[in-house]
Amino acid sequence: MIDVANSVRGEGALRVSGEVVVVRPSFAALVAAEEELGPLFALVERAAEGKLGIGEMVALFWHCLRDCPEGLTRERLGEAVVEAGLAVATPVLRGLLRQILAGR
């Protein structure tokens, strides 16, 4: 999609307000996401069953932002996901989930 993300490192990229943001599942990011969303294995299972909510997806993206642009809010990130559509956000989510399961 956008070449600023390193897929080998499990990164994905989204466009928010004309700017590219990169998500990367670092240990600290995944711990923060797990504290909010519950166990990551359960999150992966919900996603596999098609039961992952958009709020959960945005929360995972939010916690995994590599470099959060100044002024970006979680609400704006969520709006960008909705504006782009699930067809754009799903490959980024899939990459994060793959990294959660497989590691590096």
PDB file of C-alpha atoms in Angstrom:
ATOM      1  CA  MET A   1       0.000   0.000   0.000  1.00  0.00           C
ATOM      2  CA  ILE A   2       2.222   2.823   1.258  1.00  0.00           C
ATOM      3  CA  ASP A   3       5.956   2.209   1.137  1.00  0.00           C
ATOM      4  CA  VAL A   4       6.923   3.905   4.426  1.00  0.00           C
ATOM      5  CA  ALA A   5       5.862   0.825   6.375  1.00  0.00           C
ATOM      6  CA  ASN A   6       8.226  -2.114   6.702  1.00  0.00           C
ATOM      7  CA  SER A   7       6.082  -5.225   6.351  1.00  0.00           C
ATOM      8  CA  VAL A   8       8.991  -7.426   7.457  1.00  0.00           C
ATOM      9  CA  ARG A   9       8.760  -5.742  10.860  1.00  0.00           C
ATOM     10  CA  GLY A  10       4.983  -6.167  10.921  1.00  0.00           C
ATOM     11  CA  GLU A  11       4.293  -2.546  10.094  1.00  0.00           C
ATOM     12  CA  GLY A  12       1.290  -1.272   8.197  1.00  0.00           C
ATOM     13  CA  ALA A  13       0.337   2.197   7.015  1.00  0.00           C
ATOM     14  CA  LEU A  14      -2.839   4.243   6.925  1.00  0.00           C
ATOM     15  CA  ARG A  15      -3.543   7.683   5.526  1.00  0.00           C
ATOM     16  CA  VAL A  16      -5.000  10.122   8.065  1.00  0.00           C
ATOM     17  CA  SER A  17      -5.842  13.665   6.979  1.00  0.00           C
ATOM     18  CA  GLY A  18      -3.465  13.374   4.032  1.00  0.00           C
ATOM     19  CA  GLU A  19      -0.619  12.133   6.208  1.00  0.00           C
ATOM     20  CA  VAL A  20       0.666   8.567   6.417  1.00  0.00           C
ATOM     21  CA  VAL A  21       0.772   6.978   9.847  1.00  0.00           C
ATOM     22  CA  VAL A  22       2.578   3.711  10.510  1.00  0.00           C
ATOM     23  CA  VAL A  23       1.413   1.085  12.979  1.00  0.00           C
ATOM     24  CA  ARG A  24       3.877  -1.390  14.436  1.00  0.00           C
ATOM     25  CA  PRO A  25       3.156  -4.047  17.056  1.00  0.00           C
ATOM     26  CA  SER A  26       5.971  -3.408  19.533  1.00  0.00           C
ATOM     27  CA  PHE A  27       5.964  -5.145  22.909  1.00  0.00           C
ATOM     28  CA  ALA A  28       4.978  -1.948  24.729  1.00  0.00           C
ATOM     29  CA  ALA A  29       2.191  -1.249  22.227  1.00  0.00           C
ATOM     30  CA  LEU A  30       0.771  -4.746  22.549  1.00  0.00           C
ATOM     31  CA  VAL A  31       0.888  -4.630  26.342  1.00  0.00           C
ATOM     32  CA  ALA A  32      -1.026  -1.319  26.291  1.00  0.00           C
ATOM     33  CA  ALA A  33      -3.547  -2.719  23.803  1.00  0.00           C
ATOM     34  CA  GLU A  34      -4.011  -5.850  25.908  1.00  0.00           C
ATOM     35  CA  GLU A  35      -4.618  -3.760  29.038  1.00  0.00           C
ATOM     36  CA  GLU A  36      -7.471  -2.022  27.243  1.00  0.00           C
ATOM     37  CA  LEU A  37      -8.859  -4.763  25.006  1.00  0.00           C
ATOM     38  CA  GLY A  38      -8.192  -7.916  26.997  1.00  0.00           C
ATOM     39  CA  PRO A  39      -6.078 -10.912  26.015  1.00  0.00           C
ATOM     40  CA  LEU A  40      -4.603 -10.679  22.534  1.00  0.00           C
ATOM     41  CA  PHE A  41      -5.427 -14.292  21.700  1.00  0.00           C
ATOM     42  CA  ALA A  42      -9.096 -13.532  22.350  1.00  0.00           C
ATOM     43  CA  LEU A  43      -8.794 -10.444  20.137  1.00  0.00           C
ATOM     44  CA  VAL A  44      -7.323 -12.567  17.338  1.00  0.00           C
ATOM     45  CA  GLU A  45     -10.098 -15.132  17.771  1.00  0.00           C
ATOM     46  CA  ARG A  46     -12.794 -12.430  17.582  1.00  0.00           C
ATOM     47  CA  ALA A  47     -11.175 -11.075  14.433  1.00  0.00           C
ATOM     48  CA  ALA A  48     -11.034 -14.555  12.868  1.00  0.00           C
ATOM     49  CA  GLU A  49     -14.737 -15.015  13.622  1.00  0.00           C
ATOM     50  CA  GLY A  50     -15.609 -11.606  12.141  1.00  0.00           C
ATOM     51  CA  LYS A  51     -16.579 -10.320  15.579  1.00  0.00           C
ATOM     52  CA  LEU A  52     -13.955  -7.613  16.045  1.00  0.00           C
ATOM     53  CA  GLY A  53     -15.563  -4.217  16.456  1.00  0.00           C
ATOM     54  CA  ILE A  54     -14.302  -1.110  14.681  1.00  0.00           C
ATOM     55  CA  GLY A  55     -13.589   0.460  18.082  1.00  0.00           C
ATOM     56  CA  GLU A  56     -11.337  -2.473  18.927  1.00  0.00           C
ATOM     57  CA  MET A  57      -9.558  -2.157  15.581  1.00  0.00           C
ATOM     58  CA  VAL A  58      -8.957   1.556  16.105  1.00  0.00           C
ATOM     59  CA  ALA A  59      -7.778   0.938  19.686  1.00  0.00           C
ATOM     60  CA  LEU A  60      -5.223  -1.583  18.430  1.00  0.00           C
ATOM     61  CA  PHE A  61      -4.077   0.845  15.720  1.00  0.00           C
ATOM     62  CA  TRP A  62      -3.869   3.673  18.269  1.00  0.00           C
ATOM     63  CA  HIS A  63      -1.674   1.737  20.650  1.00  0.00           C
ATOM     64  CA  CYS A  64       0.536   0.534  17.781  1.00  0.00           C
ATOM     65  CA  LEU A  65       1.189   3.953  16.203  1.00  0.00           C
ATOM     66  CA  ARG A  66       4.919   4.124  15.548  1.00  0.00           C
ATOM     67  CA  ASP A  67       5.151   7.919  15.521  1.00  0.00           C
ATOM     68  CA  CYS A  68       1.956   9.737  16.358  1.00  0.00           C
ATOM     69  CA  PRO A  69       1.731  12.981  14.371  1.00  0.00           C
ATOM     70  CA  GLU A  70       1.238  16.069  16.477  1.00  0.00           C
ATOM     71  CA  GLY A  71      -2.430  16.801  16.985  1.00  0.00           C
ATOM     72  CA  LEU A  72      -3.674  13.364  15.927  1.00  0.00           C
ATOM     73  CA  THR A  73      -6.378  12.126  18.250  1.00  0.00           C
ATOM     74  CA  ARG A  74      -7.785   8.663  18.597  1.00  0.00           C
ATOM     75  CA  GLU A  75     -11.134   9.986  17.412  1.00  0.00           C
ATOM     76  CA  ARG A  76      -9.549  11.366  14.235  1.00  0.00           C
ATOM     77  CA  LEU A  77      -7.789   8.060  13.637  1.00  0.00           C
ATOM     78  CA  GLY A  78     -11.152   6.314  13.936  1.00  0.00           C
ATOM     79  CA  GLU A  79     -12.748   8.742  11.519  1.00  0.00           C
ATOM     80  CA  ALA A  80      -9.921   8.109   9.042  1.00  0.00           C
ATOM     81  CA  VAL A  81     -10.500   4.355   9.257  1.00  0.00           C
ATOM     82  CA  VAL A  82     -14.188   4.871   8.538  1.00  0.00           C
ATOM     83  CA  GLU A  83     -13.442   7.314   5.691  1.00  0.00           C
ATOM     84  CA  ALA A  84     -10.949   4.911   4.101  1.00  0.00           C
ATOM     85  CA  GLY A  85     -13.252   1.945   4.569  1.00  0.00           C
ATOM     86  CA  LEU A  86     -12.708  -1.526   5.908  1.00  0.00           C
ATOM     87  CA  ALA A  87     -11.202  -2.686   2.613  1.00  0.00           C
ATOM     88  CA  VAL A  88      -8.232  -0.378   3.290  1.00  0.00           C
ATOM     89  CA  ALA A  89      -8.001  -0.963   7.064  1.00  0.00           C
ATOM     90  CA  THR A  90      -8.362  -4.752   6.989  1.00  0.00           C
ATOM     91  CA  PRO A  91      -4.952  -5.540   5.420  1.00  0.00           C
ATOM     92  CA  VAL A  92      -3.285  -3.357   8.077  1.00  0.00           C
ATOM     93  CA  LEU A  93      -5.228  -5.177  10.792  1.00  0.00           C
ATOM     94  CA  ARG A  94      -4.363  -8.546   9.252  1.00  0.00           C
ATOM     95  CA  GLY A  95      -0.661  -7.646   9.312  1.00  0.00           C
ATOM     96  CA  LEU A  96      -0.807  -6.664  12.983  1.00  0.00           C
ATOM     97  CA  LEU A  97      -2.675  -9.835  13.900  1.00  0.00           C
ATOM     98  CA  ARG A  98      -0.198 -11.944  11.942  1.00  0.00           C
ATOM     99  CA  GLN A  99       2.661 -10.377  13.927  1.00  0.00           C
ATOM    100  CA  ILE A 100       0.840 -10.990  17.204  1.00  0.00           C
ATOM    101  CA  LEU A 101       0.554 -14.680  16.353  1.00  0.00           C
ATOM    102  CA  ALA A 102       3.850 -15.288  14.599  1.00  0.00           C
ATOM    103  CA  GLY A 103       6.224 -12.789  16.145  1.00  0.00           C
ATOM    104  CA  ARG A 104       9.374 -11.765  14.323  1.00  0.00           C
TER     105      ARG A 104
END
